[in-house]
CSV table of C-alpha atoms in Angstrom, one decimal:
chain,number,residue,atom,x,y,z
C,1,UNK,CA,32.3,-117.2,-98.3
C,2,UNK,CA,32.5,-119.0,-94.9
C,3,UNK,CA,31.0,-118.0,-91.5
C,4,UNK,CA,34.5,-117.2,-89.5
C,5,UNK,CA,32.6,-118.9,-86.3
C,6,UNK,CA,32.2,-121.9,-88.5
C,7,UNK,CA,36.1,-122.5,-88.2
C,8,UNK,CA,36.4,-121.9,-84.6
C,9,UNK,CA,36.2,-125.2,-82.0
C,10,UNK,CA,36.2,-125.7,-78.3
C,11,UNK,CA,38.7,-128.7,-76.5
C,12,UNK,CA,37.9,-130.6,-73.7
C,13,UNK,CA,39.2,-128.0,-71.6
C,14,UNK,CA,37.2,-125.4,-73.5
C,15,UNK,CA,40.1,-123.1,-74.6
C,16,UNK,CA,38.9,-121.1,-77.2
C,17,UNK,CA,40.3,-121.8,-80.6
C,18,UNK,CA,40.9,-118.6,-82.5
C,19,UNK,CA,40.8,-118.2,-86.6
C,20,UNK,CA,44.7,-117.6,-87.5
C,21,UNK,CA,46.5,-116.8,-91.1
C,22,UNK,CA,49.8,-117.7,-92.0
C,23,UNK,CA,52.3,-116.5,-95.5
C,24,UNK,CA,54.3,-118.4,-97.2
C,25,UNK,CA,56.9,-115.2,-99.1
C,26,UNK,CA,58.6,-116.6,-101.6
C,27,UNK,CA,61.4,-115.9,-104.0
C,28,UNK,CA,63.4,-117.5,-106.7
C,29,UNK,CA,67.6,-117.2,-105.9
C,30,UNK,CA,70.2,-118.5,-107.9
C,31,UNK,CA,70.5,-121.4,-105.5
C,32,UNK,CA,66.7,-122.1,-105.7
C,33,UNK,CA,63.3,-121.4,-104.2
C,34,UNK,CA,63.3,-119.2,-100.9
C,35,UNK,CA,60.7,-118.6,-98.4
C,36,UNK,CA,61.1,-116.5,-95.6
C,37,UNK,CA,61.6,-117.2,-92.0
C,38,UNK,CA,60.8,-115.5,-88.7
C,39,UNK,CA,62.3,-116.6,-84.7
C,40,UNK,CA,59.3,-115.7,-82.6
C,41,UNK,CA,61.4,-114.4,-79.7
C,42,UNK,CA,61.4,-117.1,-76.5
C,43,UNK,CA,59.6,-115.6,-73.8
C,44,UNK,CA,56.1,-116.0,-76.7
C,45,UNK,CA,52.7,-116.6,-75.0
C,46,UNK,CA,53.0,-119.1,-78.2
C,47,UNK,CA,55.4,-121.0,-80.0
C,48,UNK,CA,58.3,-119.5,-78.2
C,49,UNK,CA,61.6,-119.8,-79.8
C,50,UNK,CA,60.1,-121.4,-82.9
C,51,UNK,CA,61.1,-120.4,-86.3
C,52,UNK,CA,57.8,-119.8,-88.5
C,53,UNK,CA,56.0,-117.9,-91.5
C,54,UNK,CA,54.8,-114.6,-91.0
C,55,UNK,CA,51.2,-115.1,-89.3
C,56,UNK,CA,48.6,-114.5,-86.6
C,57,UNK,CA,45.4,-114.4,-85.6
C,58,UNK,CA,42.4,-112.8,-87.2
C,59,UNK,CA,41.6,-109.7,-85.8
C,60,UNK,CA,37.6,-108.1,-86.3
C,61,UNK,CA,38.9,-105.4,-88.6
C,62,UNK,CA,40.4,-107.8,-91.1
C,63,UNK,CA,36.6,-108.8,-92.0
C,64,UNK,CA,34.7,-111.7,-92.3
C,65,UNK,CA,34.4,-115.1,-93.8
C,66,UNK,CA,37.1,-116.6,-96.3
C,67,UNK,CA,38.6,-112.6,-97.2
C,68,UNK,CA,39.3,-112.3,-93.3
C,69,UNK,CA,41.8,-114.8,-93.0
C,70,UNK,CA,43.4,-113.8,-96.8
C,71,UNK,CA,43.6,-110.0,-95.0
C,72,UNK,CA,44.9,-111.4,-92.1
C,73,UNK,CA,47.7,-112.6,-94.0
C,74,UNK,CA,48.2,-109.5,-95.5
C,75,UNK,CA,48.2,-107.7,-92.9
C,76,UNK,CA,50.7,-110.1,-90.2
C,77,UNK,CA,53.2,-110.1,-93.3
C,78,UNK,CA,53.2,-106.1,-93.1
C,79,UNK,CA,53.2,-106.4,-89.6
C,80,UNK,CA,56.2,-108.8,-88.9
C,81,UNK,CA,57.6,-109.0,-92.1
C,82,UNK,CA,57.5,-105.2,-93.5
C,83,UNK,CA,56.2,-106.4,-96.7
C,84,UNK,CA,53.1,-105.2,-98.0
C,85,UNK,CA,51.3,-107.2,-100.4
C,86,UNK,CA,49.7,-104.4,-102.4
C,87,UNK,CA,49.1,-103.6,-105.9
C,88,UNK,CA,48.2,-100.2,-107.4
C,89,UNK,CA,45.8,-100.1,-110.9
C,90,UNK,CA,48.2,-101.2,-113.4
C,91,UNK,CA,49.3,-104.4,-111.1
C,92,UNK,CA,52.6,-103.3,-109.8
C,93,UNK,CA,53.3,-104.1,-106.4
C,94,UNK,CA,55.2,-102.0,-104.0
C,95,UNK,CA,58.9,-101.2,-103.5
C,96,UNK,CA,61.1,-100.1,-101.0
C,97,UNK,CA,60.7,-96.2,-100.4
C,98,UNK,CA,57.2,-96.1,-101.4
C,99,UNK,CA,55.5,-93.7,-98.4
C,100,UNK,CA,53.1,-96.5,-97.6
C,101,UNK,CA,55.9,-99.0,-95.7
C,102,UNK,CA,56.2,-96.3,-93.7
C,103,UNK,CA,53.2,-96.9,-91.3
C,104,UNK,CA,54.4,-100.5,-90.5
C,105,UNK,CA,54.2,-99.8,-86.7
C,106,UNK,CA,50.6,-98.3,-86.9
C,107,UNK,CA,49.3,-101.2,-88.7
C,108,UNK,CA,51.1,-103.0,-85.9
C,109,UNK,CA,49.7,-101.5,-83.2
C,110,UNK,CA,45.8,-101.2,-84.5
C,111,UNK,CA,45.8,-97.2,-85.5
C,112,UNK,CA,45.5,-97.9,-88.7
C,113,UNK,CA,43.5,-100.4,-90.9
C,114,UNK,CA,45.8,-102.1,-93.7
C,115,UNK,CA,42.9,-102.0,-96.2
C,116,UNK,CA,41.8,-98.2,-95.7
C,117,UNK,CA,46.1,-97.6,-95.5
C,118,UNK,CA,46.3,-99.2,-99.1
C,119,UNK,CA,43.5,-97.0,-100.4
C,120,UNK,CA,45.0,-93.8,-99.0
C,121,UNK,CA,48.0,-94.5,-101.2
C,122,UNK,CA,46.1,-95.4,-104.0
C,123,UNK,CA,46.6,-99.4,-103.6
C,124,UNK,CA,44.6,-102.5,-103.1
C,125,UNK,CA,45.8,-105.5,-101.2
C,126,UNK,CA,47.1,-108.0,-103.7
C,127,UNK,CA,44.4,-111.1,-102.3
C,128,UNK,CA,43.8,-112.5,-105.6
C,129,UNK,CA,47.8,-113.8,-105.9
C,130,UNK,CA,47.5,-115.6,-102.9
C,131,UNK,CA,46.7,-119.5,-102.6
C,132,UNK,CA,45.3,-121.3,-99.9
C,133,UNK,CA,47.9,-124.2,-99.3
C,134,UNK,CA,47.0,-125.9,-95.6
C,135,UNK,CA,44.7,-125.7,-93.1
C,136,UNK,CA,46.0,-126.9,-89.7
C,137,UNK,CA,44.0,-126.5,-85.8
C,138,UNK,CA,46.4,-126.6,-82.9
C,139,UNK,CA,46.1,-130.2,-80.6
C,140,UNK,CA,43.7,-130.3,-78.2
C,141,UNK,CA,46.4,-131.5,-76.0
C,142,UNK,CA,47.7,-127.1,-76.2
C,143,UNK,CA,46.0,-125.8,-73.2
C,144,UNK,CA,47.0,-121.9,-73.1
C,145,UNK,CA,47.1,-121.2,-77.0
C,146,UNK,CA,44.9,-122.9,-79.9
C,147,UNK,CA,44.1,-121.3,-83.5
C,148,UNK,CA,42.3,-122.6,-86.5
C,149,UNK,CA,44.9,-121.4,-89.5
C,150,UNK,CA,45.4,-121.6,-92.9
C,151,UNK,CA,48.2,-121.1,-94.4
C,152,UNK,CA,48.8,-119.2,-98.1
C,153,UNK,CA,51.5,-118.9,-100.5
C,154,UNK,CA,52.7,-115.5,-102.1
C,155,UNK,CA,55.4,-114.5,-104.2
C,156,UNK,CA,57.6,-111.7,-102.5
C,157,UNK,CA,57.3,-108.4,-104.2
C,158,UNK,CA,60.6,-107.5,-106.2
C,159,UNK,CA,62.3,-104.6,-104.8
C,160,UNK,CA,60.6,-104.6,-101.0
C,161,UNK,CA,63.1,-105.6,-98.1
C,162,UNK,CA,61.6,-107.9,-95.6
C,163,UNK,CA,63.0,-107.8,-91.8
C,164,UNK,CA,61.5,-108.9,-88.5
C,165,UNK,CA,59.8,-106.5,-86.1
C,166,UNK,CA,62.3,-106.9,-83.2
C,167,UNK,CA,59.5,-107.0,-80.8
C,168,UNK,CA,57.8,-110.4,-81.4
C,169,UNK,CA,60.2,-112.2,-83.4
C,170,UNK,CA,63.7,-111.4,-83.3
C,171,UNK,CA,65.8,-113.0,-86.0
C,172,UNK,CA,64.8,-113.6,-90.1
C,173,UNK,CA,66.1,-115.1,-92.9
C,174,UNK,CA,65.7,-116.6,-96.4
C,175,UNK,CA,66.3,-119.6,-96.6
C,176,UNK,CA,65.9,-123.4,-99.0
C,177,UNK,CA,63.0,-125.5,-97.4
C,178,UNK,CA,65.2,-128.6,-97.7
C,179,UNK,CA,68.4,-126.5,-95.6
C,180,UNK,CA,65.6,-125.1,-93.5
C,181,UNK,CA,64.3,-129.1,-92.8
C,182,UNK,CA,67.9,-130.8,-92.8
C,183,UNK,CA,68.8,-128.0,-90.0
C,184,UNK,CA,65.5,-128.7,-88.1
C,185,UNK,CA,67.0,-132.7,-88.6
C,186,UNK,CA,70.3,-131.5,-86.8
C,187,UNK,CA,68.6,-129.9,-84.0
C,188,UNK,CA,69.7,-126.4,-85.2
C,189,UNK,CA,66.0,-125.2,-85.6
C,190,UNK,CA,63.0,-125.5,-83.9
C,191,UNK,CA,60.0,-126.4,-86.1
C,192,UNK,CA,56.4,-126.9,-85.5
C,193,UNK,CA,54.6,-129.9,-87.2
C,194,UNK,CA,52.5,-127.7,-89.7
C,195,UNK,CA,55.6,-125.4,-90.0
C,196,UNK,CA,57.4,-128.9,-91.2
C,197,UNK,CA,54.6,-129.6,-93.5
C,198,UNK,CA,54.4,-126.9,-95.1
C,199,UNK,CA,58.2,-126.8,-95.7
C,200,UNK,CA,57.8,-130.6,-97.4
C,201,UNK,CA,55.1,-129.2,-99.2
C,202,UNK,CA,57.6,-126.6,-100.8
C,203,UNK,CA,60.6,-128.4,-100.8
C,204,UNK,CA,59.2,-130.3,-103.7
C,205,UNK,CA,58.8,-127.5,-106.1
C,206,UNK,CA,61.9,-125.7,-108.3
C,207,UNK,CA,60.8,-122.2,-107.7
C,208,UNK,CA,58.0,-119.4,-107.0
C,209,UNK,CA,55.1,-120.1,-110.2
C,210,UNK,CA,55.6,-124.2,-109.5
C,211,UNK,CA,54.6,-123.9,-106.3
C,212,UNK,CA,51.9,-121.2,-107.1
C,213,UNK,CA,50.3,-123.1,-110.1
C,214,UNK,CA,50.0,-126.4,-107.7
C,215,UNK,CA,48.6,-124.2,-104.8
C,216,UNK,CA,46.0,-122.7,-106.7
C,217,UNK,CA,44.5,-126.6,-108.2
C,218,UNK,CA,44.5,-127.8,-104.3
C,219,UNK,CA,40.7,-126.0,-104.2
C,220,UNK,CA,40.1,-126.4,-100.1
C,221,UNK,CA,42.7,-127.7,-98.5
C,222,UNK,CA,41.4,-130.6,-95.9
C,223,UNK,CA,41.6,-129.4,-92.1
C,224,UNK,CA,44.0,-131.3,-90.2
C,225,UNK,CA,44.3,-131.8,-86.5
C,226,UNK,CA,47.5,-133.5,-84.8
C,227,UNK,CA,47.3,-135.6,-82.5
C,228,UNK,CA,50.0,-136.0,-79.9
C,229,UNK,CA,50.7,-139.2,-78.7
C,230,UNK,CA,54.0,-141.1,-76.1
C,231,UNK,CA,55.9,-143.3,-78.1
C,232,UNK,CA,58.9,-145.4,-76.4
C,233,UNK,CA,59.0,-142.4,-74.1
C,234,UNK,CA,58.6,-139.9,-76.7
C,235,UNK,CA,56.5,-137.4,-78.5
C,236,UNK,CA,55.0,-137.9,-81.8
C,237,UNK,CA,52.8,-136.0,-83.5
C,238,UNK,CA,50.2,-137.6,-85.9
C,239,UNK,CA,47.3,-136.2,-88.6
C,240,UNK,CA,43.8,-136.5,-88.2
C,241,UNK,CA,41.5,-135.0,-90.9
C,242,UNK,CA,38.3,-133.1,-89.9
């Protein structure tokens, strides 16, 4: 397990960089593989107007090292999502109707702990069917807003209706990374560079356990930090390792 600090780095201009998690739900359709989408409404201290994953930053309760950002995950997927990655003894996840979605909104607002919710109801967060896909840091260049996230993959639970919180996003949907990347193309959706990615990453997979089986042999994904640079007048954004 990894010191959380350890992940955390300071810019030039010494904004803080804060330890962030990020969920890939996923779901197999007759059309093909899904993953689910989120508008973070435009007015956002970040990414305003972008369409993303389910995610946030780490919060103290969530724990430390590796398990903190896995929880985090967990935990911003309740949160903005309404699904809860939980299992109870014999493996099953949870369905629409079980008692525990109902305290979506006090996970949400920080009276209730997601972990200690789950054993209330008899249920332990489902951390183990999670991978670890990519790990991205925001530019230096991002002067109000920079997190250190990784983002994981996780197979939506059968029977559990996800919907956005109507508070910090404000539209959802399902959708095929390739449609979700041709619209970005047409200038029908707004993208970030890791959201794009990680959208390539999928789009080359036929459904839910492909994608799982080649998450789970990447190990430690390598950290990667964009670097923005003017090109013929405009912005492109390009990889650096670190």
């Amino acid at each position: 397990s990894s010191d959380l600090s350890g992940s955390l780095r300071m810019s030039d201009t010494e904004v803080p960089v804060r330890p962030a998690a990020t969920v890939m739900l996923l779901r197999d359709t007759g059309s093909g593989l899904e993953v689910f989408m989120l508008r973070r409404t435009a007015n956002a201290a970040f990414a305003g107007g972008m369409y993303v994953f389910p995610g946030g930053k780490v919060d103290d309760s969530d724990g430390e090292g590796d398990e903190a950002f896995v929880v985090a995950a967990i935990r911003e997927c309740f949160e903005e999502a309404g699904v809860l990655l939980a299992v109870d003894d014999a493996g099953r996840t949870v369905a629409d109707g079980h008692p525990v979605l109902e305290h979506r909104h006090a996970v949400h607002d920080g009276h209730v702990d997601v972990r200690a919710l789950a054993g209330e109801h008899g249920l332990r967060l489902d951390t183990t069917s999670m991978a670890w896909v990519s790990h991205w840091i925001t530019p230096k260049a991002e002067t109000t807003r920079r997190f250190d996230t990784r983002f994981f993959v996780a197979a939506s639970p059968v029977g559990q209706t996800s919907h956005h919180d109507d508070n910090e996003t404000v539209a959802s949907m399902w959708v095929r990374p390739t449609e979700a990347l041709e619209r970005m193309a047409s200038g029908e959706l707004a993208l970030m560079p890791p959201t794009i990615a990680n959208l390539q990453f999928l789009a080359g997979h036929v459904d839910v356990q492909s994608v799982l089986v080649a998450s789970k042999s990447i190990g430690t994904p390598p950290c990667i930090l964009p670097k923005i640079r003017f090109v013929d007048g405009r912005v492109e954004i390009g990889r650096a390792h670190v």
